[in-house]
mmCIF file of C-alpha atoms in Angstrom:
data_model
loop_
_atom_site.group_PDB
_atom_site.id
_atom_site.type_symbol
_atom_site.label_atom_id
_atom_site.label_comp_id
_atom_site.label_asym_id
_atom_site.label_seq_id
_atom_site.Cartn_x
_atom_site.Cartn_y
_atom_site.Cartn_z
ATOM 1 C CA MET Z 215 84.687 110.461 101.723
ATOM 2 C CA TYR Z 216 84.521 114.027 100.660
ATOM 3 C CA ASP Z 217 88.221 114.695 100.335
ATOM 4 C CA LEU Z 218 89.752 115.078 96.729
ATOM 5 C CA THR Z 219 91.146 111.808 96.716
ATOM 6 C CA CYS Z 220 91.136 108.625 94.644
ATOM 7 C CA ALA Z 221 92.586 104.817 94.150
ATOM 8 C CA HIS Z 222 94.958 103.622 91.594
ATOM 9 C CA LYS Z 223 96.337 100.644 90.905
ATOM 10 C CA THR Z 224 100.202 101.554 90.405
ATOM 11 C CA LEU Z 225 100.750 105.178 91.116
ATOM 12 C CA PRO Z 226 102.626 105.922 94.322
ATOM 13 C CA PHE Z 227 100.507 107.628 97.024
ATOM 14 C CA GLY Z 228 100.607 111.341 97.343
ATOM 15 C CA THR Z 229 100.481 111.493 93.329
ATOM 16 C CA LEU Z 230 98.613 114.553 92.328
ATOM 17 C CA LEU Z 231 96.117 113.810 89.172
ATOM 18 C CA ARG Z 232 94.055 115.985 87.288
ATOM 19 C CA ILE Z 233 90.426 114.388 86.028
ATOM 20 C CA THR Z 234 88.570 115.503 83.552
ATOM 21 C CA ASN Z 235 85.226 114.143 82.664
ATOM 22 C CA LEU Z 236 85.211 114.487 78.871
ATOM 23 C CA SER Z 237 81.238 114.847 78.626
ATOM 24 C CA ASN Z 238 81.019 118.089 80.605
ATOM 25 C CA TYR Z 239 84.845 119.042 80.892
ATOM 26 C CA LEU Z 240 84.528 119.878 84.507
ATOM 27 C CA SER Z 241 88.091 118.843 86.071
ATOM 28 C CA VAL Z 242 89.192 118.321 89.480
ATOM 29 C CA ILE Z 243 92.604 117.875 91.280
ATOM 30 C CA VAL Z 244 92.917 114.575 93.140
ATOM 31 C CA THR Z 245 95.385 112.853 95.423
ATOM 32 C CA VAL Z 246 96.092 109.052 95.022
ATOM 33 C CA THR Z 247 95.585 107.883 98.869
ATOM 34 C CA ASP Z 248 94.423 104.114 98.102
ATOM 35 C CA ARG Z 249 94.781 101.047 95.984
ATOM 36 C CA GLY Z 250 92.113 99.859 93.181
ATOM 37 C CA PRO Z 251 90.040 99.860 90.988
ATOM 38 C CA TYR Z 252 90.351 96.026 90.395
ATOM 39 C CA THR Z 253 87.666 96.007 87.619
ATOM 40 C CA THR Z 254 88.729 95.466 84.145
ATOM 41 C CA GLY Z 255 88.864 98.727 81.917
ATOM 42 C CA ARG Z 256 88.464 101.072 84.976
ATOM 43 C CA THR Z 257 91.732 103.588 85.734
ATOM 44 C CA VAL Z 258 90.959 105.489 88.901
ATOM 45 C CA ASP Z 259 88.042 105.082 91.424
ATOM 46 C CA LEU Z 260 87.290 108.813 92.861
ATOM 47 C CA SER Z 261 85.990 109.522 96.298
ATOM 48 C CA TYR Z 262 82.458 110.970 96.536
ATOM 49 C CA GLY Z 263 83.845 114.570 97.116
ATOM 50 C CA ALA Z 264 85.729 114.367 93.725
ATOM 51 C CA ALA Z 265 83.112 112.425 91.776
ATOM 52 C CA LYS Z 266 80.326 115.272 92.784
ATOM 53 C CA LYS Z 267 82.752 117.848 91.673
ATOM 54 C CA LEU Z 268 82.452 116.471 88.223
ATOM 55 C CA ASN Z 269 79.041 115.858 88.389
ATOM 56 C CA ILE Z 270 79.212 112.259 87.702
ATOM 57 C CA ILE Z 271 77.273 111.115 91.059
ATOM 58 C CA LYS Z 272 74.057 109.667 89.159
ATOM 59 C CA LYS Z 273 76.119 108.234 86.346
ATOM 60 C CA GLY Z 274 79.024 106.608 88.234
ATOM 61 C CA ILE Z 275 80.893 105.683 85.433
ATOM 62 C CA VAL Z 276 82.257 107.423 82.778
ATOM 63 C CA ASN Z 277 84.978 108.587 80.366
ATOM 64 C CA CYS Z 278 88.008 110.612 82.003
ATOM 65 C CA LYS Z 279 91.130 111.957 80.773
ATOM 66 C CA VAL Z 280 93.710 111.302 83.443
ATOM 67 C CA GLU Z 281 96.628 113.539 83.765
ATOM 68 C CA ILE Z 282 99.738 113.173 86.528
ATOM 69 C CA LEU Z 283 100.639 116.506 87.671
ATOM 70 C CA GLN Z 284 103.185 115.214 90.261
ATOM 71 C CA LEU Z 285 104.363 112.078 91.051
ATOM 72 C CA GLY Z 286 104.061 111.158 94.764
ATOM 73 C CA GLN Z 287 106.790 109.955 97.296
ATOM 74 C CA LYS Z 288 105.242 107.984 99.616
ATOM 75 C CA LYS Z 289 105.836 103.788 99.548
ATOM 76 C CA ASP Z 290 103.052 101.498 99.628
#
C-alpha cells in the first residue's frame, strides 16, 4: 500500500514508470506490480503511497503524464 507501485493492463511486471500529475507537476517513479485498471479511460492505478506523493489522495482521479523509464523483464 505504501510502496511506490502501480497496476497497468499490459506492461511487463517490473517496468519503471514516471508519473507526473499535470495539475501540479509533482512526479513519482513507480514499478508495475499488478494488473488493471479495468475502467475505461484509465491507464494506471496507483498505490496509496504513490498517490500521496502526487498529492491526489483527495481527488482520486487526475490527468497524468505516464513515461516508460525501463521495461520490466518479469513475465505475468
